[in-house]
PDB file of C-alpha atoms in Angstrom:
ATOM      1  CA  MET E   1      11.077   1.771   1.997  1.00  0.00           C
ATOM      2  CA  LYS E   2       8.818   0.421   4.724  1.00  0.00           C
ATOM      3  CA  THR E   3       5.205   1.295   3.934  1.00  0.00           C
ATOM      4  CA  PRO E   4       3.287   2.744   6.879  1.00  0.00           C
ATOM      5  CA  HIS E   5       0.143   1.128   8.221  1.00  0.00           C
ATOM      6  CA  LEU E   6      -3.049   2.819   6.986  1.00  0.00           C
ATOM      7  CA  LEU E   7      -6.241   3.333   8.947  1.00  0.00           C
ATOM      8  CA  ARG E   8      -9.308   5.153   7.670  1.00  0.00           C
ATOM      9  CA  VAL E   9     -10.795   7.745  10.048  1.00  0.00           C
ATOM     10  CA  GLU E  10     -13.862   9.953  10.066  1.00  0.00           C
ATOM     11  CA  GLN E  11     -13.287  11.808  13.334  1.00  0.00           C
ATOM     12  CA  ARG E  12     -11.248  14.979  13.807  1.00  0.00           C
ATOM     13  CA  ALA E  13      -7.542  14.778  14.614  1.00  0.00           C
ATOM     14  CA  ALA E  14      -8.186  15.917  18.210  1.00  0.00           C
ATOM     15  CA  GLU E  15      -9.909  12.573  18.903  1.00  0.00           C
ATOM     16  CA  PHE E  16      -6.603  10.822  18.308  1.00  0.00           C
ATOM     17  CA  ALA E  17      -4.414  13.051  20.525  1.00  0.00           C
ATOM     18  CA  PRO E  18      -3.840  10.281  23.124  1.00  0.00           C
ATOM     19  CA  LEU E  19      -2.719   7.939  20.344  1.00  0.00           C
ATOM     20  CA  PHE E  20      -0.384  10.605  18.934  1.00  0.00           C
ATOM     21  CA  ALA E  21       1.160  11.074  22.407  1.00  0.00           C
ATOM     22  CA  ALA E  22       1.540   7.315  22.947  1.00  0.00           C
ATOM     23  CA  ALA E  23       3.240   6.944  19.567  1.00  0.00           C
ATOM     24  CA  ARG E  24       5.620   9.849  20.284  1.00  0.00           C
ATOM     25  CA  ALA E  25       6.576   8.156  23.586  1.00  0.00           C
ATOM     26  CA  LEU E  26       7.698   5.146  21.517  1.00  0.00           C
ATOM     27  CA  ASP E  27       9.482   7.335  18.929  1.00  0.00           C
ATOM     28  CA  LEU E  28       6.878   6.420  16.296  1.00  0.00           C
ATOM     29  CA  ARG E  29       5.554   8.919  13.785  1.00  0.00           C
ATOM     30  CA  ILE E  30       1.950   9.243  12.677  1.00  0.00           C
ATOM     31  CA  GLY E  31       0.818  11.091   9.555  1.00  0.00           C
ATOM     32  CA  TRP E  32      -2.550  12.569   8.546  1.00  0.00           C
ATOM     33  CA  LEU E  33      -3.801  12.451   4.951  1.00  0.00           C
ATOM     34  CA  GLU E  34      -7.027  13.966   3.661  1.00  0.00           C
ATOM     35  CA  PHE E  35      -8.520  13.101   0.284  1.00  0.00           C
ATOM     36  CA  ASP E  36     -10.580  16.208  -0.207  1.00  0.00           C
ATOM     37  CA  GLU E  37     -10.316  19.648  -1.686  1.00  0.00           C
ATOM     38  CA  VAL E  38      -7.171  21.497  -0.629  1.00  0.00           C
ATOM     39  CA  ALA E  39      -7.878  24.132   1.984  1.00  0.00           C
ATOM     40  CA  THR E  40      -7.855  27.631   0.605  1.00  0.00           C
ATOM     41  CA  PRO E  41      -6.679  30.245   0.542  1.00  0.00           C
ATOM     42  CA  LEU E  42      -3.135  29.178  -0.057  1.00  0.00           C
ATOM     43  CA  PRO E  43      -0.474  31.864  -0.132  1.00  0.00           C
ATOM     44  CA  SER E  44      -0.837  33.556  -3.528  1.00  0.00           C
ATOM     45  CA  SER E  45       2.911  33.340  -4.152  1.00  0.00           C
ATOM     46  CA  LEU E  46       2.777  29.540  -3.829  1.00  0.00           C
ATOM     47  CA  GLU E  47      -0.271  29.334  -6.107  1.00  0.00           C
ATOM     48  CA  ALA E  48       1.506  31.492  -8.697  1.00  0.00           C
ATOM     49  CA  ALA E  49       4.694  29.412  -8.596  1.00  0.00           C
ATOM     50  CA  ALA E  50       2.711  26.178  -8.940  1.00  0.00           C
ATOM     51  CA  ALA E  51       0.763  27.628 -11.869  1.00  0.00           C
ATOM     52  CA  GLU E  52       4.044  28.449 -13.621  1.00  0.00           C
ATOM     53  CA  GLY E  53       5.153  24.808 -13.470  1.00  0.00           C
ATOM     54  CA  VAL E  54       7.626  24.486 -10.591  1.00  0.00           C
ATOM     55  CA  LEU E  55       8.060  21.004  -9.146  1.00  0.00           C
ATOM     56  CA  ARG E  56       7.063  22.185  -5.666  1.00  0.00           C
ATOM     57  CA  ALA E  57       6.510  25.559  -3.985  1.00  0.00           C
ATOM     58  CA  VAL E  58       7.193  25.688  -0.224  1.00  0.00           C
ATOM     59  CA  SER E  59       6.646  28.345   2.424  1.00  0.00           C
ATOM     60  CA  VAL E  60       8.236  27.971   5.871  1.00  0.00           C
ATOM     61  CA  GLY E  61       7.676  29.985   9.035  1.00  0.00           C
ATOM     62  CA  GLY E  62       5.810  30.136  12.308  1.00  0.00           C
ATOM     63  CA  GLY E  63       6.691  26.562  13.222  1.00  0.00           C
ATOM     64  CA  ARG E  64       5.225  24.916  10.109  1.00  0.00           C
ATOM     65  CA  SER E  65       5.616  24.522   6.390  1.00  0.00           C
ATOM     66  CA  VAL E  66       3.165  24.550   3.498  1.00  0.00           C
ATOM     67  CA  ALA E  67       3.982  22.827   0.228  1.00  0.00           C
ATOM     68  CA  VAL E  68       2.118  23.079  -3.053  1.00  0.00           C
ATOM     69  CA  LYS E  69       2.827  20.523  -5.736  1.00  0.00           C
ATOM     70  CA  PRO E  70       0.984  20.685  -9.045  1.00  0.00           C
ATOM     71  CA  MET E  71      -0.604  17.357  -9.982  1.00  0.00           C
ATOM     72  CA  GLN E  72      -1.946  15.937 -13.195  1.00  0.00           C
ATOM     73  CA  GLY E  73      -4.521  13.205 -12.838  1.00  0.00           C
ATOM     74  CA  ALA E  74      -5.803  11.473  -9.751  1.00  0.00           C
ATOM     75  CA  PRO E  75      -3.590  11.118  -6.674  1.00  0.00           C
ATOM     76  CA  VAL E  76      -1.773   7.804  -6.298  1.00  0.00           C
ATOM     77  CA  LEU E  77      -1.722   6.610  -2.691  1.00  0.00           C
ATOM     78  CA  ARG E  78       1.622   4.826  -2.966  1.00  0.00           C
ATOM     79  CA  ASP E  79       3.259   7.999  -4.330  1.00  0.00           C
ATOM     80  CA  LEU E  80       1.711  10.141  -1.593  1.00  0.00           C
ATOM     81  CA  LEU E  81       3.015   7.802   1.096  1.00  0.00           C
ATOM     82  CA  ARG E  82       6.511   7.794  -0.396  1.00  0.00           C
ATOM     83  CA  GLU E  83       6.682  11.565  -0.862  1.00  0.00           C
ATOM     84  CA  HIS E  84       5.051  12.816   2.311  1.00  0.00           C
ATOM     85  CA  PHE E  85       5.016  10.116   4.982  1.00  0.00           C
ATOM     86  CA  ARG E  86       8.460   8.534   4.923  1.00  0.00           C
ATOM     87  CA  GLY E  87       9.326   7.295   8.399  1.00  0.00           C
ATOM     88  CA  CYS E  88       5.715   7.149   9.617  1.00  0.00           C
ATOM     89  CA  ALA E  89       4.505   4.000  11.351  1.00  0.00           C
ATOM     90  CA  LEU E  90       0.882   4.933  10.684  1.00  0.00           C
ATOM     91  CA  VAL E  91      -1.015   7.271   8.389  1.00  0.00           C
ATOM     92  CA  LEU E  92      -4.585   8.165   9.277  1.00  0.00           C
ATOM     93  CA  VAL E  93      -6.613   8.762   6.117  1.00  0.00           C
ATOM     94  CA  GLN E  94      -9.840  10.704   5.710  1.00  0.00           C
ATOM     95  CA  GLY E  95     -11.727   9.790   2.540  1.00  0.00           C
ATOM     96  CA  GLY E  96     -10.463   7.905  -0.477  1.00  0.00           C
ATOM     97  CA  CYS E  97      -9.441   4.605   1.171  1.00  0.00           C
ATOM     98  CA  ALA E  98     -12.511   2.435   1.663  1.00  0.00           C
ATOM     99  CA  ASP E  99     -10.456  -0.768   1.452  1.00  0.00           C
ATOM    100  CA  VAL E 100      -8.330  -0.223   4.583  1.00  0.00           C
ATOM    101  CA  PRO E 101      -9.318  -0.903   8.213  1.00  0.00           C
ATOM    102  CA  SER E 102     -11.059   1.909  10.046  1.00  0.00           C
ATOM    103  CA  LEU E 103     -10.102   3.520  13.346  1.00  0.00           C
ATOM    104  CA  SER E 104     -12.481   5.300  15.689  1.00  0.00           C
ATOM    105  CA  ARG E 105     -12.315   6.531  19.239  1.00  0.00           C
ATOM    106  CA  ASP E 106     -14.908   5.212  21.653  1.00  0.00           C
ATOM    107  CA  GLY E 107     -14.455   6.915  25.023  1.00  0.00           C
ATOM    108  CA  GLU E 108     -11.009   6.006  26.313  1.00  0.00           C
ATOM    109  CA  THR E 109     -10.420   3.221  23.788  1.00  0.00           C
ATOM    110  CA  TYR E 110      -9.830   2.934  20.059  1.00  0.00           C
ATOM    111  CA  ARG E 111     -11.654   0.516  17.778  1.00  0.00           C
ATOM    112  CA  VAL E 112      -9.967  -0.919  14.701  1.00  0.00           C
ATOM    113  CA  ALA E 113     -12.447  -2.571  12.342  1.00  0.00           C
ATOM    114  CA  SER E 114     -11.184  -4.823   9.557  1.00  0.00           C
ATOM    115  CA  GLY E 115     -13.993  -6.668   7.833  1.00  0.00           C
ATOM    116  CA  ALA E 116     -16.111  -8.336  10.502  1.00  0.00           C
ATOM    117  CA  ILE E 117     -13.268  -8.226  13.032  1.00  0.00           C
ATOM    118  CA  VAL E 118     -13.264  -5.370  15.536  1.00  0.00           C
ATOM    119  CA  ARG E 119     -10.362  -4.960  17.923  1.00  0.00           C
ATOM    120  CA  THR E 120     -10.327  -2.587  20.882  1.00  0.00           C
ATOM    121  CA  PHE E 121      -7.128  -0.951  22.118  1.00  0.00           C
ATOM    122  CA  GLU E 122      -6.044   1.574  24.688  1.00  0.00           C
ATOM    123  CA  ALA E 123      -3.877   4.268  23.074  1.00  0.00           C
ATOM    124  CA  ALA E 124      -0.607   2.875  24.461  1.00  0.00           C
ATOM    125  CA  HIS E 125      -1.398  -0.683  23.305  1.00  0.00           C
ATOM    126  CA  LEU E 126      -2.380   0.506  19.843  1.00  0.00           C
ATOM    127  CA  ALA E 127       0.916   2.401  19.557  1.00  0.00           C
ATOM    128  CA  VAL E 128       2.839  -0.755  20.523  1.00  0.00           C
ATOM    129  CA  ALA E 129       0.865  -2.773  17.941  1.00  0.00           C
ATOM    130  CA  LEU E 130       2.092  -0.389  15.230  1.00  0.00           C
ATOM    131  CA  ARG E 131       5.557  -1.891  15.602  1.00  0.00           C
ATOM    132  CA  ARG E 132       4.318  -5.237  14.243  1.00  0.00           C
ATOM    133  CA  PRO E 133       4.368  -5.925  10.491  1.00  0.00           C
ATOM    134  CA  ARG E 134       0.632  -6.798  10.433  1.00  0.00           C
ATOM    135  CA  PRO E 135      -1.086  -5.404  13.522  1.00  0.00           C
ATOM    136  CA  PHE E 136      -4.558  -5.580  11.917  1.00  0.00           C
ATOM    137  CA  PRO E 137      -4.758  -8.813   9.896  1.00  0.00           C
ATOM    138  CA  PRO E 138      -7.816  -9.177   7.658  1.00  0.00           C
ATOM    139  CA  GLU E 139     -10.678 -11.496   8.572  1.00  0.00           C
ATOM    140  CA  SER E 140      -9.409 -14.226   6.237  1.00  0.00           C
ATOM    141  CA  ALA E 141      -6.120 -14.487   8.186  1.00  0.00           C
ATOM    142  CA  GLY E 142      -7.868 -16.647  10.780  1.00  0.00           C
ATOM    143  CA  THR E 143      -7.520 -14.323  13.767  1.00  0.00           C
TER     144      THR E 143
END
């Protein structure tokens, strides 16, 4: 399985809409992961099924799905990526990933900061960069 690129974000998803559109134009998928409390209320039927010990409880309708999976212990990033973001070129992460480069929108451009290196991209160029194996090499890579 090819692991998606990870970028840490602090802004709302709406700030990245041009990037999402540019990625879709290249047939690339982007995921969104939040390390925070799960939004409530969840459908009570899903909560009840999860409390009884099912592997996963899923509700589908209205153009979306909601899945509840009981967990024991802390979340494991690698497992989350495998289970929920298969096929994504990029996953934007809020919270929980201080050791990955950060992405922020600055007007019409996007800034990717990795260590002391800051790169600026237009949405379309950032989407193209996601096709490379290492689009955001760390400072020590000599870039």
